[in-house]
Short mmCIF file of C-alpha atoms and ligand atoms in Angstrom, two decimals:
data_model
loop_
_atom_site.label_atom_id
_atom_site.label_comp_id
_atom_site.label_asym_id
_atom_site.label_seq_id
_atom_site.Cartn_x
_atom_site.Cartn_y
_atom_site.Cartn_z
CA MET A 1 30.53 156.78 124.88
CA GLU A 2 33.70 158.46 123.57
CA THR A 3 35.57 158.18 126.88
CA LEU A 4 34.42 154.59 127.21
CA THR A 5 35.67 153.79 123.70
CA ALA A 6 39.03 155.40 124.48
CA ALA A 7 39.30 153.23 127.60
CA LEU A 8 38.49 150.11 125.55
CA ARG A 9 41.05 151.05 122.91
CA SER A 10 43.70 151.27 125.60
CA LEU A 11 43.01 147.60 126.46
CA LEU A 12 42.55 145.94 123.07
CA PRO A 13 44.26 146.03 119.67
CA HIS A 14 42.90 148.86 117.52
CA ASP A 15 41.00 146.60 115.11
CA SER A 16 39.27 144.81 118.00
CA VAL A 17 37.18 147.86 118.91
CA ILE A 18 34.49 148.72 116.35
CA THR A 19 32.80 152.12 116.31
CA ASP A 20 32.25 152.61 112.60
CA PRO A 21 28.44 153.02 112.24
CA VAL A 22 28.27 150.79 109.15
CA ARG A 23 30.23 147.94 110.77
CA LEU A 24 28.21 148.30 113.98
CA ARG A 25 25.05 147.50 112.05
CA THR A 26 26.40 144.00 111.30
CA TYR A 27 25.63 143.24 114.94
CA GLU A 28 22.23 144.94 115.29
CA CYS A 29 20.26 141.69 115.59
CA ASP A 30 20.65 137.95 115.93
CA GLY A 31 18.70 135.27 114.03
CA LEU A 32 15.50 136.98 115.16
CA THR A 33 15.63 140.00 112.89
CA TYR A 34 12.35 141.37 114.27
CA HIS A 35 14.23 143.11 117.12
CA ARG A 36 17.09 145.45 116.18
CA ALA A 37 19.36 147.89 118.03
CA THR A 38 22.71 149.29 116.95
CA PRO A 39 25.33 148.59 119.63
CA GLY A 40 27.12 151.55 121.22
CA VAL A 41 30.47 149.86 120.62
CA VAL A 42 31.56 146.34 119.63
CA VAL A 43 34.68 144.62 120.96
CA LEU A 44 36.28 141.39 119.72
CA PRO A 45 38.58 140.16 122.47
CA ASP A 46 41.21 137.47 121.86
CA THR A 47 41.56 136.17 125.40
CA ALA A 48 39.62 135.64 128.61
CA GLU A 49 41.79 138.24 130.29
CA GLN A 50 40.72 140.80 127.68
CA VAL A 51 37.05 139.92 128.25
CA ALA A 52 37.59 140.47 131.98
CA ARG A 53 39.23 143.85 131.38
CA VAL A 54 36.39 144.97 129.11
CA VAL A 55 33.81 143.95 131.72
CA ARG A 56 35.74 145.86 134.40
CA VAL A 57 35.70 148.98 132.23
CA CYS A 58 31.94 148.55 131.73
CA ASN A 59 31.63 148.43 135.50
CA ASP A 60 33.74 151.56 135.91
CA PHE A 61 31.48 153.40 133.49
CA GLY A 62 28.28 151.71 134.71
CA VAL A 63 27.35 150.67 131.14
CA PRO A 64 25.61 147.41 130.22
CA PHE A 65 27.33 144.72 128.19
CA VAL A 66 26.00 141.85 126.09
CA ALA A 67 27.88 138.72 125.02
CA ARG A 68 27.49 137.49 121.46
CA GLY A 69 28.71 134.25 119.94
CA SER A 70 27.64 133.61 116.33
CA GLY A 71 24.36 135.51 116.57
CA THR A 72 22.19 132.54 115.52
CA GLY A 73 19.93 132.87 118.56
CA LEU A 74 16.24 132.99 117.74
CA SER A 75 14.93 134.87 120.78
CA GLY A 76 16.93 138.10 120.57
CA GLY A 77 19.24 137.08 123.44
CA ALA A 78 22.26 138.76 121.84
CA LEU A 79 20.30 141.91 120.94
CA PRO A 80 22.78 144.69 121.75
CA ARG A 81 22.23 147.85 123.74
CA GLU A 82 22.61 151.23 122.10
CA ASP A 83 24.10 152.54 125.35
CA GLY A 84 26.34 149.52 125.88
CA VAL A 85 29.17 147.27 124.76
CA LEU A 86 28.69 144.14 122.67
CA ILE A 87 31.37 141.56 123.46
CA VAL A 88 31.74 139.21 120.48
CA THR A 89 33.64 135.95 121.00
CA SER A 90 34.29 135.11 117.35
CA LYS A 91 38.08 135.50 117.69
CA MET A 92 38.20 133.07 120.64
CA ARG A 93 38.11 129.90 118.53
CA ARG A 94 40.90 127.72 119.88
CA ILE A 95 40.42 124.10 120.89
CA LEU A 96 42.77 124.14 123.87
CA GLU A 97 42.87 120.49 124.87
CA ILE A 98 41.50 117.11 123.79
CA ASP A 99 41.73 114.54 126.54
CA LEU A 100 40.24 111.28 125.27
CA ASP A 101 41.31 109.33 128.37
CA ASN A 102 38.91 111.48 130.33
CA ARG A 103 36.55 111.92 127.38
CA ARG A 104 36.61 115.69 127.38
CA ALA A 105 37.74 118.73 125.43
CA VAL A 106 38.54 122.21 126.64
CA VAL A 107 37.52 124.92 124.19
CA GLU A 108 37.19 128.66 123.87
CA PRO A 109 33.63 130.04 123.66
CA GLY A 110 33.73 131.04 119.98
CA VAL A 111 34.48 127.48 118.78
CA THR A 112 31.55 126.22 116.72
CA ASN A 113 29.55 123.26 117.97
CA LEU A 114 30.42 121.14 114.92
CA ALA A 115 34.16 121.94 115.14
CA ILE A 116 34.33 119.93 118.39
CA THR A 117 32.94 116.81 116.72
CA GLU A 118 35.16 117.36 113.67
CA ALA A 119 38.23 117.47 115.93
CA VAL A 120 37.55 114.02 117.44
CA ARG A 121 35.42 112.16 114.87
CA ASP A 122 38.37 110.25 113.39
CA ARG A 123 39.10 108.82 116.80
CA GLY A 124 35.54 107.53 117.27
CA TYR A 125 34.13 110.32 119.44
CA TYR A 126 31.67 113.19 119.02
CA TYR A 127 30.04 116.02 120.92
CA ALA A 128 26.40 115.00 121.39
CA PRO A 129 24.21 118.15 121.52
CA ASP A 130 23.53 119.03 117.87
CA PRO A 131 21.49 122.16 117.20
CA SER A 132 20.48 122.42 113.54
CA SER A 133 22.69 125.54 113.49
CA GLN A 134 25.70 123.46 114.61
CA GLN A 135 27.89 124.43 111.67
CA VAL A 136 27.93 128.05 112.83
CA CYS A 137 26.62 128.47 116.39
CA SER A 138 29.24 128.89 119.12
CA ILE A 139 29.68 126.63 122.12
CA GLY A 140 29.49 129.76 124.34
CA GLY A 141 26.06 130.50 122.85
CA ASN A 142 25.08 126.83 123.37
CA VAL A 143 26.02 127.04 127.04
CA ALA A 144 24.14 130.33 127.47
CA GLU A 145 21.01 128.89 125.79
CA ASN A 146 21.34 125.34 127.13
CA SER A 147 20.90 124.37 123.49
CA GLY A 148 19.40 121.15 122.31
CA GLY A 149 19.13 119.43 118.97
CA ALA A 150 17.77 116.36 117.25
CA HIS A 151 19.83 113.92 119.34
CA CYS A 152 19.08 115.48 122.74
CA LEU A 153 16.07 113.21 123.23
CA LYS A 154 18.38 110.35 124.17
CA TYR A 155 21.56 112.17 125.16
CA GLY A 156 20.32 115.27 126.97
CA PHE A 157 20.85 118.98 126.45
CA THR A 158 24.03 121.06 126.73
CA VAL A 159 23.77 121.06 130.52
CA ASN A 160 24.40 117.31 130.50
CA HIS A 161 27.59 117.71 128.48
CA VAL A 162 29.40 120.59 130.18
CA GLU A 163 31.79 119.69 132.96
CA ALA A 164 33.29 123.08 133.78
CA CYS A 165 33.19 126.67 132.66
CA GLU A 166 35.58 129.50 133.21
CA ILE A 167 33.51 132.67 133.34
CA VAL A 168 34.01 136.38 133.67
CA THR A 169 31.57 137.42 136.36
CA PRO A 170 29.51 140.57 135.84
CA ASN A 171 31.97 142.55 137.99
CA GLY A 172 34.96 141.37 135.93
CA ASP A 173 36.43 138.51 138.01
CA LEU A 174 37.66 135.36 136.23
CA VAL A 175 36.38 132.27 138.06
CA THR A 176 35.82 128.60 137.24
CA LEU A 177 32.56 126.76 137.91
CA ASP A 178 33.08 123.01 137.99
CA ARG A 179 30.56 120.18 138.06
CA MET A 180 32.73 118.54 140.77
CA ASP A 181 32.58 121.60 143.07
CA PRO A 182 30.94 120.80 146.38
CA GLY A 183 27.96 122.95 147.41
CA TYR A 184 25.41 124.58 145.17
CA ASP A 185 25.43 123.66 141.47
CA LEU A 186 26.53 127.07 140.21
CA LEU A 187 27.56 125.58 136.87
CA GLY A 188 23.99 124.28 136.50
CA ALA A 189 22.67 127.78 137.26
CA PHE A 190 25.02 129.34 134.70
CA VAL A 191 24.06 126.99 131.84
CA GLY A 192 20.92 128.41 130.25
CA SER A 193 21.25 131.80 131.94
CA GLU A 194 21.37 133.57 128.56
CA GLY A 195 24.35 135.78 129.29
CA THR A 196 22.74 137.32 132.39
CA LEU A 197 25.16 135.76 134.91
CA GLY A 198 28.44 136.54 133.13
CA ILE A 199 30.42 135.50 130.07
CA ALA A 200 31.80 132.01 129.44
CA THR A 201 35.45 132.22 128.36
CA LYS A 202 36.57 128.55 128.52
CA ILE A 203 34.35 125.49 128.42
CA THR A 204 35.14 121.88 129.27
CA VAL A 205 32.75 119.63 127.35
CA ARG A 206 32.11 115.91 127.65
CA LEU A 207 32.85 113.82 124.57
CA SER A 208 30.75 110.78 123.69
CA ARG A 209 31.83 107.53 122.08
CA ALA A 210 30.36 107.06 118.59
CA PRO A 211 27.68 104.30 118.70
CA GLU A 212 28.41 100.83 117.27
CA ALA A 213 25.36 100.94 114.99
CA VAL A 214 23.03 103.63 113.63
CA THR A 215 19.80 103.10 111.70
CA THR A 216 17.94 106.04 110.21
CA VAL A 217 14.35 105.59 109.12
CA LEU A 218 12.00 107.95 107.32
CA ALA A 219 8.31 107.16 107.81
CA ALA A 220 5.74 108.97 105.67
CA PHE A 221 2.18 109.34 107.01
CA GLU A 222 -0.96 110.65 105.40
CA SER A 223 -1.72 113.02 108.27
CA ILE A 224 0.13 114.81 111.02
CA GLU A 225 -2.19 113.25 113.62
CA GLN A 226 -1.01 109.76 112.53
CA GLY A 227 2.57 110.93 112.82
CA GLY A 228 1.93 112.35 116.32
CA GLN A 229 0.30 109.08 117.44
CA ALA A 230 3.30 107.12 116.16
CA VAL A 231 5.63 109.30 118.28
CA SER A 232 3.65 108.54 121.45
CA ALA A 233 3.53 104.84 120.56
CA ILE A 234 7.31 104.63 120.00
CA ILE A 235 8.12 106.19 123.37
CA GLY A 236 5.27 104.28 125.03
CA ALA A 237 6.85 101.02 123.80
CA GLY A 238 9.97 101.82 125.81
CA ILE A 239 12.16 102.71 122.83
CA VAL A 240 14.37 105.76 123.32
CA PRO A 241 15.54 106.62 119.81
CA ALA A 242 18.51 108.91 119.39
CA ALA A 243 16.13 111.25 117.56
CA ILE A 244 12.51 111.56 116.46
CA GLU A 245 11.87 114.55 114.24
CA MET A 246 8.66 115.47 112.48
CA MET A 247 7.83 117.71 109.51
CA ASP A 248 4.37 118.53 108.20
CA ALA A 249 3.30 118.95 104.56
CA LEU A 250 4.14 122.67 104.41
CA ALA A 251 7.60 122.17 105.93
CA ILE A 252 8.22 119.31 103.45
CA GLU A 253 7.14 121.58 100.57
CA ALA A 254 9.68 124.21 101.72
CA ALA A 255 12.52 121.70 102.13
CA GLU A 256 11.73 120.21 98.73
CA ALA A 257 11.88 123.66 97.10
CA ALA A 258 15.18 124.51 98.80
CA VAL A 259 17.23 121.31 98.82
CA ALA A 260 15.24 118.76 96.76
CA CYS A 261 15.26 116.27 99.61
CA ARG A 262 12.90 113.89 97.73
CA TYR A 263 10.71 112.95 100.66
CA PRO A 264 7.73 110.70 99.71
CA GLU A 265 5.18 112.56 97.60
CA GLY A 266 1.81 113.36 99.16
CA ALA A 267 2.97 112.96 102.77
CA GLY A 268 0.91 114.87 105.38
CA ALA A 269 3.84 114.31 107.75
CA VAL A 270 7.19 112.58 107.79
CA LEU A 271 8.92 111.21 110.86
CA ILE A 272 12.69 110.80 110.93
CA VAL A 273 13.59 108.23 113.54
CA GLU A 274 17.20 107.40 114.34
CA LEU A 275 18.13 104.38 116.44
CA ASP A 276 21.65 104.00 117.76
CA GLY A 277 23.59 101.82 120.19
CA PRO A 278 24.88 98.25 120.19
CA GLN A 279 24.04 96.39 116.93
CA ALA A 280 21.73 93.81 118.56
CA GLU A 281 19.72 96.46 120.41
CA VAL A 282 19.32 98.61 117.29
CA GLU A 283 18.08 95.57 115.34
CA ARG A 284 15.54 94.69 118.04
CA GLN A 285 14.27 98.27 118.23
CA PHE A 286 14.07 98.48 114.44
CA THR A 287 11.71 95.46 114.37
CA GLN A 288 9.50 97.11 117.02
CA LEU A 289 9.59 100.42 115.15
CA THR A 290 8.44 98.94 111.85
CA GLU A 291 5.45 97.36 113.63
CA ILE A 292 4.54 100.66 115.33
CA CYS A 293 4.85 102.57 112.05
CA SER A 294 2.73 100.07 110.11
CA GLY A 295 0.27 102.90 109.35
CA ALA A 296 2.95 104.74 107.37
CA PHE A 297 2.45 104.58 103.58
CA GLU A 298 6.21 104.49 103.02
CA LEU A 299 9.14 103.46 105.22
CA ARG A 300 12.60 104.35 103.93
CA VAL A 301 15.68 102.93 105.67
CA ALA A 302 19.08 104.50 105.02
CA ALA A 303 21.48 101.88 103.67
CA ASP A 304 24.65 103.90 104.29
CA ALA A 305 26.01 107.22 105.58
CA ALA A 306 25.18 109.00 102.30
CA GLU A 307 21.51 107.93 102.46
CA ARG A 308 21.41 108.85 106.14
CA ALA A 309 22.69 112.35 105.29
CA ALA A 310 20.11 112.59 102.48
CA ILE A 311 17.27 111.84 104.92
CA TRP A 312 18.59 114.45 107.38
CA LYS A 313 19.17 117.06 104.69
CA GLY A 314 15.53 118.17 104.47
CA ARG A 315 15.11 118.40 108.22
CA LYS A 316 18.40 120.18 108.90
CA SER A 317 17.70 122.86 106.30
CA ALA A 318 14.01 123.27 107.10
CA PHE A 319 14.15 126.62 108.96
CA ALA A 320 16.09 128.38 106.23
CA ALA A 321 14.11 126.56 103.54
CA VAL A 322 10.88 128.19 104.66
CA GLY A 323 12.24 131.39 103.10
CA ARG A 324 11.45 129.70 99.75
CA ILE A 325 7.73 129.69 100.40
CA SER A 326 7.25 132.82 102.51
CA PRO A 327 8.84 136.30 102.54
CA ALA A 328 8.89 136.41 106.36
CA TYR A 329 8.25 134.07 109.26
CA ILE A 330 8.46 133.76 113.04
CA VAL A 331 10.14 130.62 114.45
CA GLN A 332 8.35 129.61 117.63
CA ASP A 333 9.79 127.23 120.22
CA GLY A 334 7.32 125.75 122.70
CA VAL A 335 7.01 122.42 124.45
CA VAL A 336 4.04 120.16 125.13
CA PRO A 337 3.82 116.72 126.71
CA ARG A 338 4.29 114.19 123.89
CA THR A 339 0.81 112.75 124.41
CA SER A 340 -0.70 116.20 123.71
CA LEU A 341 1.04 116.46 120.33
CA PRO A 342 -1.92 115.39 118.12
CA GLY A 343 -4.39 117.68 119.97
CA VAL A 344 -2.04 120.68 120.00
CA LEU A 345 -1.13 120.27 116.33
CA ALA A 346 -4.85 120.18 115.45
CA ALA A 347 -5.39 123.35 117.54
CA ILE A 348 -2.49 125.08 115.74
CA ASP A 349 -4.14 124.18 112.45
CA ARG A 350 -7.41 125.76 113.63
CA LEU A 351 -5.55 128.93 114.71
CA SER A 352 -3.88 129.08 111.32
CA GLN A 353 -7.23 128.88 109.48
CA GLU A 354 -8.98 131.39 111.78
CA HIS A 355 -6.29 134.04 111.27
CA GLY A 356 -5.47 133.30 107.61
CA ILE A 357 -1.82 132.73 108.54
CA ARG A 358 0.03 129.61 107.33
CA VAL A 359 1.95 127.61 109.94
CA ALA A 360 4.60 125.05 108.97
CA ASN A 361 5.52 122.53 111.64
CA VAL A 362 9.00 121.07 111.93
CA PHE A 363 10.05 119.86 115.32
CA HIS A 364 11.82 117.62 117.83
CA ALA A 365 8.75 115.42 118.26
CA GLY A 366 10.34 113.04 120.76
CA ASP A 367 10.84 115.91 123.23
CA GLY A 368 7.40 117.39 122.49
CA ASN A 369 9.43 120.45 121.40
CA LEU A 370 7.44 122.28 118.74
CA HIS A 371 8.95 124.70 116.25
CA PRO A 372 5.94 126.13 114.44
CA LEU A 373 7.05 128.48 111.66
CA VAL A 374 4.43 131.20 111.44
CA LEU A 375 4.53 132.49 107.87
CA PHE A 376 3.49 135.96 106.73
CA ASP A 377 4.14 138.56 104.06
CA ASP A 378 5.75 141.58 105.68
CA ALA A 379 4.61 143.72 102.74
CA GLU A 380 0.96 143.00 103.56
CA PRO A 381 -0.50 145.50 106.07
CA GLY A 382 -1.44 143.81 109.36
CA ALA A 383 0.06 140.40 108.44
CA GLY A 384 2.98 140.76 110.90
CA GLU A 385 0.55 141.58 113.73
CA ARG A 386 -1.66 138.59 112.86
CA ALA A 387 1.40 136.34 112.82
CA GLU A 388 2.38 137.67 116.27
CA VAL A 389 -1.14 136.87 117.57
CA VAL A 390 -0.96 133.31 116.21
CA SER A 391 2.56 132.90 117.56
CA GLY A 392 1.49 134.07 121.06
CA ALA A 393 -1.64 131.87 120.97
CA ILE A 394 0.59 128.84 120.23
CA LEU A 395 2.60 129.56 123.37
CA ASP A 396 -0.67 129.87 125.33
CA LEU A 397 -1.61 126.41 124.02
CA CYS A 398 1.72 125.03 125.24
CA VAL A 399 1.24 126.46 128.75
CA GLU A 400 -2.41 125.29 128.87
CA HIS A 401 -1.24 121.73 128.09
CA GLY A 402 1.33 121.76 130.89
CA GLY A 403 4.26 122.56 128.60
CA SER A 404 6.70 125.45 128.36
CA ILE A 405 7.13 128.72 126.43
CA THR A 406 10.60 127.69 125.29
CA GLY A 407 12.30 124.38 124.66
CA GLU A 408 15.78 125.32 123.56
CA HIS A 409 15.83 128.78 121.97
CA GLY A 410 15.83 130.72 125.23
CA VAL A 411 13.59 133.51 126.45
CA GLY A 412 15.76 136.42 125.28
CA VAL A 413 14.01 139.68 124.65
CA ASP A 414 11.30 138.06 122.57
CA LYS A 415 9.59 135.88 125.13
CA ALA A 416 10.22 137.89 128.29
CA ARG A 417 6.62 139.07 128.17
CA TYR A 418 5.37 135.47 128.24
CA MET A 419 7.27 134.57 131.42
CA PRO A 420 4.35 135.61 133.72
CA LYS A 421 2.14 133.13 131.86
CA MET A 422 4.33 130.33 133.18
CA PHE A 423 5.68 131.71 136.41
CA SER A 424 4.11 133.50 139.36
CA ALA A 425 5.45 136.85 140.58
CA ASP A 426 7.11 134.96 143.46
CA ASP A 427 8.82 132.57 141.01
CA LEU A 428 10.17 135.51 139.01
CA ASP A 429 11.32 137.30 142.17
CA THR A 430 13.21 134.19 143.23
CA MET A 431 14.92 133.97 139.84
CA GLN A 432 15.85 137.66 140.17
CA LEU A 433 17.48 136.94 143.53
CA VAL A 434 19.74 134.39 141.80
CA ARG A 435 20.51 136.83 139.02
CA CYS A 436 21.26 139.63 141.48
CA ALA A 437 23.61 137.38 143.47
CA PHE A 438 25.80 137.18 140.33
CA ASP A 439 25.02 140.62 138.92
CA PRO A 440 24.00 143.11 141.63
CA ARG A 441 24.28 146.09 139.28
CA GLY A 442 22.24 144.49 136.49
CA LEU A 443 24.85 145.19 133.80
CA SER A 444 25.12 141.72 132.23
CA ASN A 445 22.62 141.45 129.34
CA PRO A 446 19.86 143.48 131.00
CA GLY A 447 16.34 143.48 129.58
CA LYS A 448 16.48 139.80 128.67
CA VAL A 449 14.57 136.87 130.17
CA PHE A 450 12.69 138.94 132.78
CA PRO A 451 9.65 140.98 131.85
CA THR A 452 10.41 143.79 134.28
CA PRO A 453 13.72 145.46 135.07
CA ARG A 454 13.34 144.97 138.80
CA LEU A 455 15.92 146.34 141.13
CA CYS A 456 18.47 144.28 143.02
CA GLY A 457 17.97 144.35 146.74
CA GLU A 458 14.20 144.56 146.33
CA VAL A 459 12.61 142.20 148.77
CA PRO A 460 10.35 139.72 147.01
CA GLY A 461 6.74 139.74 148.08
CA VAL A 462 3.67 141.91 147.75
CA ARG A 463 4.68 145.28 146.32
CA LYS A 464 3.80 148.28 148.41
CA GLY A 465 2.87 151.32 146.33
CA VAL A 466 4.05 152.14 142.84
CA HIS A 467 7.77 151.88 142.20
CA PRO A 468 9.36 155.18 141.03
CA LEU A 469 10.66 153.43 137.87
CA VAL A 470 7.13 152.25 137.06
CA GLU A 471 5.78 155.73 137.73
CA SER A 472 8.31 157.28 135.37
CA GLY A 473 7.39 154.79 132.64
CA LYS A 474 10.83 153.11 132.61
CA ALA A 475 9.62 149.78 133.96
CA GLU A 476 6.39 147.86 133.96
CA GLN A 477 4.66 146.28 136.93
CA LEU A 478 4.15 142.51 136.71
C1 FAD B 1 18.72 127.68 111.40
C2 FAD B 1 18.79 127.60 112.90
C3 FAD B 1 18.57 126.39 113.52
C4 FAD B 1 18.63 126.29 114.92
N1 FAD B 1 18.43 125.08 115.51
C5 FAD B 1 18.54 124.98 116.85
C6 FAD B 1 18.37 123.71 117.47
O1 FAD B 1 18.13 122.68 116.83
N2 FAD B 1 18.50 123.66 118.83
C7 FAD B 1 18.77 124.79 119.56
O2 FAD B 1 18.87 124.68 120.78
N3 FAD B 1 18.92 125.98 119.00
C8 FAD B 1 18.82 126.11 117.66
N4 FAD B 1 18.97 127.34 117.08
C9 FAD B 1 19.19 128.53 117.93
C10 FAD B 1 20.66 128.92 118.14
O3 FAD B 1 21.49 128.40 117.11
C11 FAD B 1 21.17 128.44 119.50
O4 FAD B 1 20.45 129.10 120.52
C12 FAD B 1 22.69 128.68 119.72
O5 FAD B 1 23.07 128.13 120.95
C13 FAD B 1 23.07 130.14 119.73
O6 FAD B 1 24.49 130.21 119.67
P1 FAD B 1 25.21 131.53 119.17
O7 FAD B 1 26.65 131.35 119.27
O8 FAD B 1 24.70 131.90 117.82
O9 FAD B 1 24.70 132.56 120.27
P2 FAD B 1 24.19 134.05 120.11
O10 FAD B 1 22.95 134.11 119.28
O11 FAD B 1 25.32 134.92 119.74
O12 FAD B 1 23.80 134.34 121.64
C14 FAD B 1 22.76 133.61 122.26
C15 FAD B 1 22.71 133.98 123.74
O13 FAD B 1 23.90 133.53 124.36
C16 FAD B 1 24.59 134.58 125.01
N5 FAD B 1 26.01 134.29 124.84
C17 FAD B 1 26.68 134.09 123.69
N6 FAD B 1 27.96 133.77 123.95
C18 FAD B 1 28.09 133.76 125.29
C19 FAD B 1 29.17 133.51 126.18
N7 FAD B 1 30.38 133.18 125.75
N8 FAD B 1 28.92 133.59 127.51
C20 FAD B 1 27.71 133.92 127.98
N9 FAD B 1 26.67 134.19 127.20
C21 FAD B 1 26.85 134.09 125.86
C22 FAD B 1 24.10 135.84 124.32
O14 FAD B 1 24.20 136.96 125.17
C23 FAD B 1 22.65 135.48 124.02
O15 FAD B 1 21.86 135.68 125.16
C24 FAD B 1 18.89 127.47 115.69
C25 FAD B 1 19.11 128.69 115.05
C26 FAD B 1 19.05 128.76 113.67
C27 FAD B 1 19.28 130.10 113.02
#
């Protein structure tokens, strides 16, 4: 590690290479604090060229490297390696170009998601994908996770808003992947690859025109089942709202305690529905919406931007707010078909009661993207394990209903073990072939996404005999 550090110091300014054990611990986990590892060394490059040089040195030394943006990931994707280099993009925060004629912006990877919208809002534009962490999460992290957000129901995920990406490949080359490139959609493969195919160093994002009209409605229901049925009915009626978010009673209690959002008292569930588009269309959809939500005991319509922000305040702060009602919690991220929402939510409730573990539900209901918050007291013996069991059983429910083990938070290190529940060994082998085409030496964020550190060059298919790595206990057989 010492020779490696010396090589890195020869490439970067002194204060951009961190080896002090106390400072290294700042980077030992991301938003998922359950998994921790102190990085071998941390570097904070200023430019793409510096990132490329660092990656080349990693190749020379054969050490793994992990990219990190703002560290808000919730699946341990940016978990560092003790024997490796953590490449943090927080100094690469320049907005390089705003080109409204072509409705795009070119930005460095450390730029925060919200900073893009803030740079163009006055001119009537915005960047559509809006994770709840948008004030702090980096666009590089968004690309790596294919992040979503409340408004992705109508406008699509990050992949629909990235036009090009300059990347440092795992062997240290600087190349550009462009949506307009003929041939295979390599940009599409890169988005959502969780740092396993290289590091994004420059991103061209699509800007969207701000809608003519926006109406934000809060509907309070007595039960979560009624709320779930309303979601299916809204989509079934052909309305595609900009967002449909749901919170259950426990999530409302947490938000109330943290930010006093003043949602209707006694609600078993609230729906936040946002309609946007041309004025006439929004008005027509609003009439339909009020009919569909006639079972709600209160409908609140935001009269202006301040009231709209007040409605969103509870939802946007819900994850952090849960800290007010529980010492520890696991944020899950699964998907189910929208029509299964009422049944799956009832099943989650049963799981919660069986295991004596509270579960708060706050989620992107329109996408069927659940974010159950599994609450536990880490001081209570066995509570963490019970919460893990409930959390895993929720993912099983999602798969059983034809959904997915992750909607937008990535697989990371946390959900790698669930991948075989969704994919066959052949599926995983095929994904490994893609990964190995970019990263034959397996140095770029190893140990993430895939449950087994398989070797590049291995031919997919029925395994013959026990692999030496499996025999030595370093890898597990799928
Ligand atoms: C309170 C809260 C709310 C959230 N809400 C949402 C939400 O609504 N929707 C949503 O999708 N997510 C949400 N998230 C999850 C998280 O914010 C997103 O996954 C975000 O995209 C992570 O960005 P980051 O910069 O923090 O990435 P990090 O956590 O630093 O890294 C995430 C992954 O990206 C890789 N990576 C980082 N930078 C690069 C790069 N330049 N090139 C290649 N790989 C890179 C890392 O190796 C890692 O695998 C939330 C998180 C929190 C804490």
